[in-house]
Amino acid sequence: MPGPFHINTPLVESVGMSRRLGTTVYLKMESSQPSGSFKIRGIGHLCQQMAMQSKGLVCSSGGNAGMAAAHVARRMGLPATIVVPSSSPPLVVQNLQDLGATVKITGEVWDEANAEALRLTETEGLTYVPPFDHPLLWEGHSTVIPEIAASMGPKQKPGAVVVSVGGGGLLCGVAQGLRGVGWEDVPIVTMETEGADCFNAAVKAGTIVTLEAITSEAKCLGAKTVCRKAFQYSQSTEQAIISELVTDQQALHAVETFLDEERVLVELACGAALAAVYSGVIQRLQDEGRLPRPLGHLVVIVCGGSSINREQLANLQKKIPRPT
Ligand code: PLV
């Protein structure tokens, strides 16, 4: 059986973030994964289990799930069709084509692209690769936590873990992984941008809701409805999940600061998680007594993302107005 397809990524301290927060901040560098994001953990695992006899993969994606599926398909010698919405930048289409995938642009947001991927699954007999809603994805994503535990060493435990949420797959993997290593008492801080906030909307409403539209530029967080399992985790009393939002401006500022300080370029979806520190969200949660002070080591999952280069960053800088 081929794989695993993902690599064990570095856990490194961010001196700049540690200085801001007054406690050690570790970055789990999922941006170094072969496909540019954590997605290859879950998608690689799912394909190992489900696609061995497949005649090809079809994946609906804002971009990064598609990149992971295209990578895995290439390694498995399978054709891949990736359905993306028109909101995905041309760069995403180019990156996918460079990996040998067939790209289909359908609908304006991910949910519409997904309907087309499901249709192709039926009509073409392809193996459907979901971007966030599947137990095998969560199991694959969960491997990030034992890696963090091994890097931190015995008797060490994070004070909190920060993740971005799109459809909630990464969150489910992190929650599962934390339970797996006996860290269910470690709070998870979930980050979304305003306008791509289906998890926050569900937490506030106390029930799963579907957003009318995705108005954030963080298109890879742009699922209109969060997966049921992520919502269920938010309702559980076993593990604290704190749902927070930032603006696109704050996510962009975080991307820029991260580039300057860590010399790594990530996309806006990841900027949302970084903004937890750069925009003072963690400090505010401490002020409000929702996170302890002093806090143990903070771990930020740097989810990464390939929908970014200098040109795309400049586009975002034009599109997203600076705070006045
Ligand atoms: N992006 C998905 C879903 O898009 C995709 O198709 O690529 N950080 C990055 C860089 C991401 O690409 C994503 C998901 C997330 C975070 C959030 O992960 P999730 O969906 O598992 O919560 C619509």
mmCIF file of C-alpha atoms and ligand atoms in Angstrom:
data_model
loop_
_atom_site.group_PDB
_atom_site.id
_atom_site.type_symbol
_atom_site.label_atom_id
_atom_site.label_comp_id
_atom_site.label_asym_id
_atom_site.label_seq_id
_atom_site.Cartn_x
_atom_site.Cartn_y
_atom_site.Cartn_z
ATOM 1 C CA MET A 1 0.000 0.000 0.000
ATOM 2 C CA PRO A 2 1.492 3.410 -0.906
ATOM 3 C CA GLY A 3 1.805 6.178 1.616
ATOM 4 C CA PRO A 4 1.623 7.656 4.149
ATOM 5 C CA PHE A 5 1.517 10.695 1.934
ATOM 6 C CA HIS A 6 2.031 13.334 4.616
ATOM 7 C CA ILE A 7 5.240 14.163 6.447
ATOM 8 C CA ASN A 8 6.002 14.767 10.108
ATOM 9 C CA THR A 9 6.140 18.593 10.172
ATOM 10 C CA PRO A 10 8.334 20.741 12.421
ATOM 11 C CA LEU A 11 7.069 22.237 15.666
ATOM 12 C CA VAL A 12 8.974 25.500 16.090
ATOM 13 C CA GLU A 13 8.747 28.361 18.517
ATOM 14 C CA SER A 14 7.684 31.734 17.166
ATOM 15 C CA VAL A 15 9.770 34.213 19.109
ATOM 16 C CA GLY A 16 7.654 37.114 17.822
ATOM 17 C CA MET A 17 4.406 35.512 18.926
ATOM 18 C CA SER A 18 5.871 34.402 22.270
ATOM 19 C CA ARG A 19 6.973 37.980 22.922
ATOM 20 C CA ARG A 20 3.511 39.337 22.141
ATOM 21 C CA LEU A 21 1.697 36.779 24.276
ATOM 22 C CA GLY A 22 4.111 36.531 27.174
ATOM 23 C CA THR A 23 4.138 32.747 26.909
ATOM 24 C CA THR A 24 5.803 30.285 24.541
ATOM 25 C CA VAL A 25 3.981 29.928 21.236
ATOM 26 C CA TYR A 26 4.694 26.893 19.077
ATOM 27 C CA LEU A 27 3.896 26.746 15.384
ATOM 28 C CA LYS A 28 2.966 23.372 13.887
ATOM 29 C CA MET A 29 4.159 23.940 10.357
ATOM 30 C CA GLU A 30 1.569 22.192 8.236
ATOM 31 C CA SER A 31 2.454 24.679 5.521
ATOM 32 C CA SER A 32 5.460 22.368 4.891
ATOM 33 C CA GLN A 33 3.287 19.421 3.873
ATOM 34 C CA PRO A 34 3.837 18.195 0.290
ATOM 35 C CA SER A 35 0.479 19.650 -0.827
ATOM 36 C CA GLY A 36 1.025 22.906 1.087
ATOM 37 C CA SER A 37 -1.526 22.235 3.824
ATOM 38 C CA PHE A 38 -2.648 19.761 6.511
ATOM 39 C CA LYS A 39 -5.282 18.391 4.109
ATOM 40 C CA ILE A 40 -2.967 15.663 2.856
ATOM 41 C CA ARG A 41 -3.086 13.954 6.249
ATOM 42 C CA GLY A 42 -6.781 13.177 6.053
ATOM 43 C CA ILE A 43 -7.088 12.836 2.311
ATOM 44 C CA GLY A 44 -4.039 10.570 2.112
ATOM 45 C CA HIS A 45 -5.516 8.355 4.824
ATOM 46 C CA LEU A 46 -8.964 8.272 3.197
ATOM 47 C CA CYS A 47 -7.522 7.350 -0.184
ATOM 48 C CA GLN A 48 -5.394 4.594 1.321
ATOM 49 C CA GLN A 49 -8.560 3.082 2.733
ATOM 50 C CA MET A 50 -10.996 3.779 -0.083
ATOM 51 C CA ALA A 51 -9.279 4.324 -3.393
ATOM 52 C CA MET A 52 -7.063 1.291 -3.901
ATOM 53 C CA GLN A 53 -9.330 -0.177 -6.598
ATOM 54 C CA SER A 54 -10.489 3.212 -7.850
ATOM 55 C CA LYS A 55 -10.550 4.318 -11.463
ATOM 56 C CA GLY A 56 -10.060 7.945 -10.401
ATOM 57 C CA LEU A 57 -10.715 10.545 -7.720
ATOM 58 C CA VAL A 58 -13.118 13.459 -7.732
ATOM 59 C CA CYS A 59 -12.814 16.144 -5.073
ATOM 60 C CA SER A 60 -14.750 19.360 -4.494
ATOM 61 C CA SER A 61 -12.581 22.012 -2.991
ATOM 62 C CA GLY A 62 -11.908 25.639 -2.241
ATOM 63 C CA GLY A 63 -8.373 24.712 -3.300
ATOM 64 C CA ASN A 64 -6.320 22.907 -0.700
ATOM 65 C CA ALA A 65 -8.307 19.704 -0.402
ATOM 66 C CA GLY A 66 -8.025 19.568 -4.176
ATOM 67 C CA MET A 67 -4.264 20.052 -3.985
ATOM 68 C CA ALA A 68 -4.018 17.184 -1.510
ATOM 69 C CA ALA A 69 -6.251 14.934 -3.637
ATOM 70 C CA ALA A 70 -4.214 15.764 -6.754
ATOM 71 C CA HIS A 71 -0.964 14.925 -4.930
ATOM 72 C CA VAL A 72 -2.299 11.629 -3.641
ATOM 73 C CA ALA A 73 -3.779 10.695 -7.030
ATOM 74 C CA ARG A 74 -0.428 11.375 -8.676
ATOM 75 C CA ARG A 75 1.371 9.165 -6.162
ATOM 76 C CA MET A 76 -1.238 6.422 -6.625
ATOM 77 C CA GLY A 77 -1.144 6.692 -10.424
ATOM 78 C CA LEU A 78 -4.811 7.685 -10.609
ATOM 79 C CA PRO A 79 -6.503 10.478 -12.568
ATOM 80 C CA ALA A 80 -8.003 13.290 -10.464
ATOM 81 C CA THR A 81 -10.856 15.666 -11.232
ATOM 82 C CA ILE A 82 -11.072 18.659 -8.916
ATOM 83 C CA VAL A 83 -14.237 20.761 -8.894
ATOM 84 C CA VAL A 84 -13.653 24.298 -7.614
ATOM 85 C CA PRO A 85 -16.030 27.270 -7.375
ATOM 86 C CA SER A 86 -15.466 30.384 -9.469
ATOM 87 C CA SER A 87 -14.389 32.189 -6.276
ATOM 88 C CA SER A 88 -11.123 30.209 -6.256
ATOM 89 C CA PRO A 89 -8.345 32.363 -7.737
ATOM 90 C CA PRO A 90 -6.796 31.389 -11.132
ATOM 91 C CA LEU A 91 -3.654 30.480 -9.214
ATOM 92 C CA VAL A 92 -5.500 27.530 -7.654
ATOM 93 C CA VAL A 93 -6.557 26.243 -11.062
ATOM 94 C CA GLN A 94 -2.989 26.585 -12.328
ATOM 95 C CA ASN A 95 -1.514 24.774 -9.323
ATOM 96 C CA LEU A 96 -3.973 21.908 -9.728
ATOM 97 C CA GLN A 97 -3.308 21.597 -13.439
ATOM 98 C CA ASP A 98 0.435 21.610 -12.790
ATOM 99 C CA LEU A 99 -0.138 18.513 -10.649
ATOM 100 C CA GLY A 100 -1.844 16.817 -13.577
ATOM 101 C CA ALA A 101 -5.425 17.186 -12.325
ATOM 102 C CA THR A 102 -8.430 17.982 -14.500
ATOM 103 C CA VAL A 103 -10.069 21.111 -13.117
ATOM 104 C CA LYS A 104 -13.758 21.894 -13.438
ATOM 105 C CA ILE A 105 -15.109 25.272 -12.324
ATOM 106 C CA THR A 106 -18.710 25.003 -11.142
ATOM 107 C CA GLY A 107 -20.845 27.373 -9.049
ATOM 108 C CA GLU A 108 -19.879 30.397 -7.044
ATOM 109 C CA VAL A 109 -19.074 28.785 -3.712
ATOM 110 C CA TRP A 110 -17.796 25.412 -2.523
ATOM 111 C CA ASP A 111 -21.268 23.997 -1.784
ATOM 112 C CA GLU A 112 -22.208 24.305 -5.460
ATOM 113 C CA ALA A 113 -18.920 22.761 -6.614
ATOM 114 C CA ASN A 114 -19.600 19.905 -4.225
ATOM 115 C CA ALA A 115 -22.973 19.153 -5.796
ATOM 116 C CA GLU A 116 -21.201 18.764 -9.132
ATOM 117 C CA ALA A 117 -18.517 16.501 -7.616
ATOM 118 C CA LEU A 118 -21.234 14.270 -6.178
ATOM 119 C CA ARG A 119 -22.916 14.149 -9.577
ATOM 120 C CA LEU A 120 -19.628 13.106 -11.234
ATOM 121 C CA THR A 121 -19.164 10.405 -8.617
ATOM 122 C CA GLU A 122 -22.446 8.883 -9.786
ATOM 123 C CA THR A 123 -22.158 9.381 -13.528
ATOM 124 C CA GLU A 124 -18.432 8.608 -13.962
ATOM 125 C CA GLY A 125 -18.021 5.996 -11.226
ATOM 126 C CA LEU A 126 -15.198 7.966 -9.567
ATOM 127 C CA THR A 127 -14.173 7.835 -5.907
ATOM 128 C CA TYR A 128 -15.511 10.888 -4.072
ATOM 129 C CA VAL A 129 -13.006 12.669 -1.843
ATOM 130 C CA PRO A 130 -14.820 15.021 0.556
ATOM 131 C CA PRO A 131 -12.787 18.016 1.780
ATOM 132 C CA PHE A 132 -13.862 17.987 5.432
ATOM 133 C CA ASP A 133 -16.811 15.759 6.312
ATOM 134 C CA HIS A 134 -15.655 12.147 6.751
ATOM 135 C CA PRO A 135 -14.415 10.063 9.723
ATOM 136 C CA LEU A 136 -11.369 8.882 7.751
ATOM 137 C CA LEU A 137 -10.357 12.496 7.130
ATOM 138 C CA TRP A 138 -10.634 13.285 10.827
ATOM 139 C CA GLU A 139 -8.617 10.188 11.705
ATOM 140 C CA GLY A 140 -5.926 11.266 9.246
ATOM 141 C CA HIS A 141 -5.906 14.867 10.511
ATOM 142 C CA SER A 142 -5.738 13.631 14.111
ATOM 143 C CA THR A 143 -2.140 12.441 13.539
ATOM 144 C CA VAL A 144 -1.030 16.049 13.966
ATOM 145 C CA ILE A 145 -1.582 15.825 17.741
ATOM 146 C CA PRO A 146 0.621 12.809 18.643
ATOM 147 C CA GLU A 147 3.324 14.460 16.521
ATOM 148 C CA ILE A 148 3.017 17.616 18.611
ATOM 149 C CA ALA A 149 3.115 15.514 21.792
ATOM 150 C CA ALA A 150 6.284 13.761 20.602
ATOM 151 C CA SER A 151 7.959 17.070 19.702
ATOM 152 C CA MET A 152 7.033 18.702 23.018
ATOM 153 C CA GLY A 153 8.361 15.758 24.997
ATOM 154 C CA PRO A 154 7.051 13.963 28.065
ATOM 155 C CA LYS A 155 5.238 15.894 30.825
ATOM 156 C CA GLN A 156 4.616 18.821 28.468
ATOM 157 C CA LYS A 157 1.116 19.793 27.440
ATOM 158 C CA PRO A 158 -0.230 22.758 25.450
ATOM 159 C CA GLY A 159 -2.182 25.469 27.253
ATOM 160 C CA ALA A 160 -4.456 25.682 24.214
ATOM 161 C CA VAL A 161 -4.485 24.758 20.518
ATOM 162 C CA VAL A 162 -5.534 27.232 17.806
ATOM 163 C CA VAL A 163 -7.089 26.040 14.529
ATOM 164 C CA SER A 164 -8.845 27.611 11.554
ATOM 165 C CA VAL A 165 -12.293 26.287 10.709
ATOM 166 C CA GLY A 166 -13.805 25.997 7.244
ATOM 167 C CA GLY A 167 -16.128 22.999 7.153
ATOM 168 C CA GLY A 168 -14.731 21.727 10.451
ATOM 169 C CA GLY A 169 -12.622 18.752 9.363
ATOM 170 C CA LEU A 170 -9.394 19.993 10.922
ATOM 171 C CA LEU A 171 -11.238 20.802 14.139
ATOM 172 C CA CYS A 172 -12.667 17.257 14.296
ATOM 173 C CA GLY A 173 -9.205 15.787 13.719
ATOM 174 C CA VAL A 174 -7.620 17.972 16.402
ATOM 175 C CA ALA A 175 -10.388 17.189 18.922
ATOM 176 C CA GLN A 176 -10.030 13.465 18.205
ATOM 177 C CA GLY A 177 -6.237 13.638 18.417
ATOM 178 C CA LEU A 178 -6.320 15.498 21.742
ATOM 179 C CA ARG A 179 -8.582 12.822 23.214
ATOM 180 C CA GLY A 180 -6.285 10.162 21.808
ATOM 181 C CA VAL A 181 -3.276 11.421 23.771
ATOM 182 C CA GLY A 182 -5.256 12.185 26.939
ATOM 183 C CA TRP A 183 -5.313 15.941 26.398
ATOM 184 C CA GLU A 184 -9.103 16.373 26.374
ATOM 185 C CA ASP A 185 -8.715 19.128 28.981
ATOM 186 C CA VAL A 186 -6.726 21.281 26.518
ATOM 187 C CA PRO A 187 -9.024 23.991 25.136
ATOM 188 C CA ILE A 188 -9.291 24.492 21.380
ATOM 189 C CA VAL A 189 -9.628 28.028 20.048
ATOM 190 C CA THR A 190 -11.305 27.995 16.628
ATOM 191 C CA MET A 191 -10.750 30.865 14.238
ATOM 192 C CA GLU A 192 -12.865 31.965 11.267
ATOM 193 C CA THR A 193 -13.218 35.172 9.337
ATOM 194 C CA GLU A 194 -16.420 37.211 9.414
ATOM 195 C CA GLY A 195 -18.379 36.163 6.345
ATOM 196 C CA ALA A 196 -17.010 32.605 6.369
ATOM 197 C CA ASP A 197 -18.235 31.846 9.862
ATOM 198 C CA CYS A 198 -20.498 28.796 9.638
ATOM 199 C CA PHE A 199 -19.096 27.229 12.827
ATOM 200 C CA ASN A 200 -19.429 30.403 14.894
ATOM 201 C CA ALA A 201 -22.965 30.898 13.565
ATOM 202 C CA ALA A 202 -23.877 27.339 14.599
ATOM 203 C CA VAL A 203 -22.330 27.770 18.063
ATOM 204 C CA LYS A 204 -24.245 31.036 18.562
ATOM 205 C CA ALA A 205 -27.526 29.591 17.296
ATOM 206 C CA GLY A 206 -27.133 26.343 19.243
ATOM 207 C CA THR A 207 -27.926 24.468 16.054
ATOM 208 C CA ILE A 208 -26.380 23.928 12.624
ATOM 209 C CA VAL A 209 -27.157 26.835 10.317
ATOM 210 C CA THR A 210 -26.451 27.484 6.655
ATOM 211 C CA LEU A 211 -24.943 30.849 5.783
ATOM 212 C CA GLU A 212 -26.687 32.760 3.022
ATOM 213 C CA ALA A 213 -23.448 33.693 1.302
ATOM 214 C CA ILE A 214 -19.679 33.674 1.761
ATOM 215 C CA THR A 215 -18.592 37.303 1.934
ATOM 216 C CA SER A 216 -15.046 36.786 3.269
ATOM 217 C CA GLU A 217 -12.030 36.691 0.968
ATOM 218 C CA ALA A 218 -10.795 33.626 2.882
ATOM 219 C CA LYS A 219 -12.424 31.380 0.303
ATOM 220 C CA CYS A 220 -10.872 28.229 1.711
ATOM 221 C CA LEU A 221 -12.875 28.784 4.876
ATOM 222 C CA GLY A 222 -15.972 29.273 2.758
ATOM 223 C CA ALA A 223 -18.230 26.325 3.514
ATOM 224 C CA LYS A 224 -21.791 27.510 4.115
ATOM 225 C CA THR A 225 -22.563 24.736 6.613
ATOM 226 C CA VAL A 226 -20.245 23.205 9.179
ATOM 227 C CA CYS A 227 -20.094 19.414 9.439
ATOM 228 C CA ARG A 228 -22.312 17.825 12.110
ATOM 229 C CA LYS A 229 -19.419 16.238 13.990
ATOM 230 C CA ALA A 230 -17.726 19.619 14.525
ATOM 231 C CA PHE A 231 -20.957 21.039 15.876
ATOM 232 C CA GLN A 232 -21.315 18.027 18.180
ATOM 233 C CA TYR A 233 -17.829 18.630 19.576
ATOM 234 C CA SER A 234 -18.828 22.231 20.319
ATOM 235 C CA GLN A 235 -21.792 20.987 22.363
ATOM 236 C CA SER A 236 -19.766 18.483 24.386
ATOM 237 C CA THR A 237 -18.874 19.403 27.937
ATOM 238 C CA GLU A 238 -15.782 17.166 27.858
ATOM 239 C CA GLN A 239 -13.601 19.604 25.943
ATOM 240 C CA ALA A 240 -13.710 23.408 25.817
ATOM 241 C CA ILE A 241 -14.018 24.809 22.294
ATOM 242 C CA ILE A 242 -13.897 28.585 22.081
ATOM 243 C CA SER A 243 -15.150 29.966 18.765
ATOM 244 C CA GLU A 244 -13.720 33.319 17.681
ATOM 245 C CA LEU A 245 -13.892 35.538 14.605
ATOM 246 C CA VAL A 246 -11.535 38.011 12.993
ATOM 247 C CA THR A 247 -12.060 40.352 10.073
ATOM 248 C CA ASP A 248 -10.459 39.816 6.676
ATOM 249 C CA GLN A 249 -8.257 42.829 7.512
ATOM 250 C CA GLN A 250 -6.978 41.099 10.639
ATOM 251 C CA ALA A 251 -6.362 37.833 8.760
ATOM 252 C CA LEU A 252 -4.471 39.716 6.048
ATOM 253 C CA HIS A 253 -2.444 41.659 8.599
ATOM 254 C CA ALA A 254 -1.549 38.295 10.181
ATOM 255 C CA VAL A 255 -0.425 36.869 6.815
ATOM 256 C CA GLU A 256 1.801 39.930 6.296
ATOM 257 C CA THR A 257 3.257 39.851 9.806
ATOM 258 C CA PHE A 258 3.922 36.116 9.539
ATOM 259 C CA LEU A 259 5.723 36.650 6.248
ATOM 260 C CA ASP A 260 7.867 39.408 7.744
ATOM 261 C CA GLU A 261 8.666 37.607 10.984
ATOM 262 C CA GLU A 262 8.693 33.910 10.050
ATOM 263 C CA ARG A 263 9.432 34.287 6.326
ATOM 264 C CA VAL A 264 6.613 31.933 5.384
ATOM 265 C CA LEU A 265 3.740 32.900 3.071
ATOM 266 C CA VAL A 266 0.367 31.365 3.964
ATOM 267 C CA GLU A 267 -3.130 32.065 2.725
ATOM 268 C CA LEU A 268 -5.886 34.049 4.384
ATOM 269 C CA ALA A 269 -7.553 30.894 5.744
ATOM 270 C CA CYS A 270 -4.414 30.317 7.804
ATOM 271 C CA GLY A 271 -4.051 34.011 8.607
ATOM 272 C CA ALA A 272 -7.281 33.681 10.597
ATOM 273 C CA ALA A 273 -5.518 31.293 13.017
ATOM 274 C CA LEU A 274 -2.382 33.452 13.205
ATOM 275 C CA ALA A 275 -4.545 36.490 13.994
ATOM 276 C CA ALA A 276 -5.494 34.793 17.261
ATOM 277 C CA VAL A 277 -2.104 35.993 18.499
ATOM 278 C CA TYR A 278 -1.337 38.945 16.234
ATOM 279 C CA SER A 279 -4.751 40.573 16.814
ATOM 280 C CA GLY A 280 -4.829 39.903 20.539
ATOM 281 C CA VAL A 281 -7.692 37.362 20.584
ATOM 282 C CA ILE A 282 -5.881 35.051 23.020
ATOM 283 C CA GLN A 283 -5.000 37.977 25.291
ATOM 284 C CA ARG A 284 -8.658 39.106 25.275
ATOM 285 C CA LEU A 285 -9.836 35.570 26.142
ATOM 286 C CA GLN A 286 -7.413 35.661 29.078
ATOM 287 C CA ASP A 287 -8.756 39.078 30.132
ATOM 288 C CA GLU A 288 -12.269 37.649 30.010
ATOM 289 C CA GLY A 289 -11.216 34.666 32.129
ATOM 290 C CA ARG A 290 -12.043 32.209 29.343
ATOM 291 C CA LEU A 291 -8.408 31.113 29.075
ATOM 292 C CA PRO A 292 -6.097 30.980 32.090
ATOM 293 C CA ARG A 293 -3.328 33.471 32.778
ATOM 294 C CA PRO A 294 -0.553 32.402 32.844
ATOM 295 C CA LEU A 295 -1.296 30.095 29.937
ATOM 296 C CA GLY A 296 0.761 26.999 29.143
ATOM 297 C CA HIS A 297 2.476 26.774 25.760
ATOM 298 C CA LEU A 298 0.133 27.863 22.988
ATOM 299 C CA VAL A 299 0.164 25.684 19.849
ATOM 300 C CA VAL A 300 -0.983 27.281 16.598
ATOM 301 C CA ILE A 301 -1.703 24.905 13.727
ATOM 302 C CA VAL A 302 -0.240 26.698 10.709
ATOM 303 C CA CYS A 303 -2.653 25.063 8.269
ATOM 304 C CA GLY A 304 -0.864 26.625 5.267
ATOM 305 C CA GLY A 305 -2.584 26.845 1.881
ATOM 306 C CA SER A 306 -1.453 27.133 -1.729
ATOM 307 C CA SER A 307 -3.838 29.842 -2.952
ATOM 308 C CA ILE A 308 -1.229 32.515 -2.376
ATOM 309 C CA ASN A 309 1.796 34.011 -4.091
ATOM 310 C CA ARG A 310 3.116 37.574 -4.378
ATOM 311 C CA GLU A 311 0.548 38.491 -7.018
ATOM 312 C CA GLN A 312 -2.388 37.030 -5.067
ATOM 313 C CA LEU A 313 -1.165 38.771 -1.910
ATOM 314 C CA ALA A 314 -1.095 42.071 -3.801
ATOM 315 C CA ASN A 315 -4.648 41.384 -5.070
ATOM 316 C CA LEU A 316 -5.851 40.803 -1.526
ATOM 317 C CA GLN A 317 -4.096 43.966 -0.347
ATOM 318 C CA LYS A 318 -6.069 45.901 -2.984
ATOM 319 C CA LYS A 319 -9.386 44.172 -2.293
ATOM 320 C CA ILE A 320 -9.348 44.278 1.494
ATOM 321 C CA PRO A 321 -9.495 47.849 2.759
ATOM 322 C CA ARG A 322 -7.025 48.881 5.454
ATOM 323 C CA PRO A 323 -8.522 49.876 8.780
ATOM 324 C CA THR A 324 -8.793 53.669 8.918
HETATM 325 N N1 PLV B 1 -10.246 24.251 2.897
HETATM 326 C C1 PLV B 1 -11.138 23.318 2.196
HETATM 327 C C2 PLV B 1 -12.568 23.690 2.265
HETATM 328 O O1 PLV B 1 -12.891 24.829 1.516
HETATM 329 C C3 PLV B 1 -10.617 23.065 0.796
HETATM 330 O O2 PLV B 1 -11.358 22.600 -0.033
HETATM 331 O O3 PLV B 1 -9.447 23.275 0.558
HETATM 332 N N2 PLV B 1 -6.917 26.108 6.298
HETATM 333 C C4 PLV B 1 -6.778 25.913 4.976
HETATM 334 C C5 PLV B 1 -5.546 26.403 4.310
HETATM 335 C C6 PLV B 1 -7.801 25.252 4.267
HETATM 336 O O4 PLV B 1 -7.661 25.046 2.961
HETATM 337 C C7 PLV B 1 -8.959 24.823 4.950
HETATM 338 C C8 PLV B 1 -10.064 24.091 4.245
HETATM 339 C C9 PLV B 1 -9.040 25.067 6.331
HETATM 340 C C10 PLV B 1 -7.993 25.700 6.970
HETATM 341 C C11 PLV B 1 -10.211 24.632 7.151
HETATM 342 O O5 PLV B 1 -10.316 23.258 7.227
HETATM 343 P P1 PLV B 1 -11.689 22.529 7.445
HETATM 344 O O6 PLV B 1 -12.523 22.731 6.217
HETATM 345 O O7 PLV B 1 -11.310 21.126 7.664
HETATM 346 O O8 PLV B 1 -12.325 23.166 8.620
HETATM 347 C C12 PLV B 1 -14.249 25.202 1.572
#
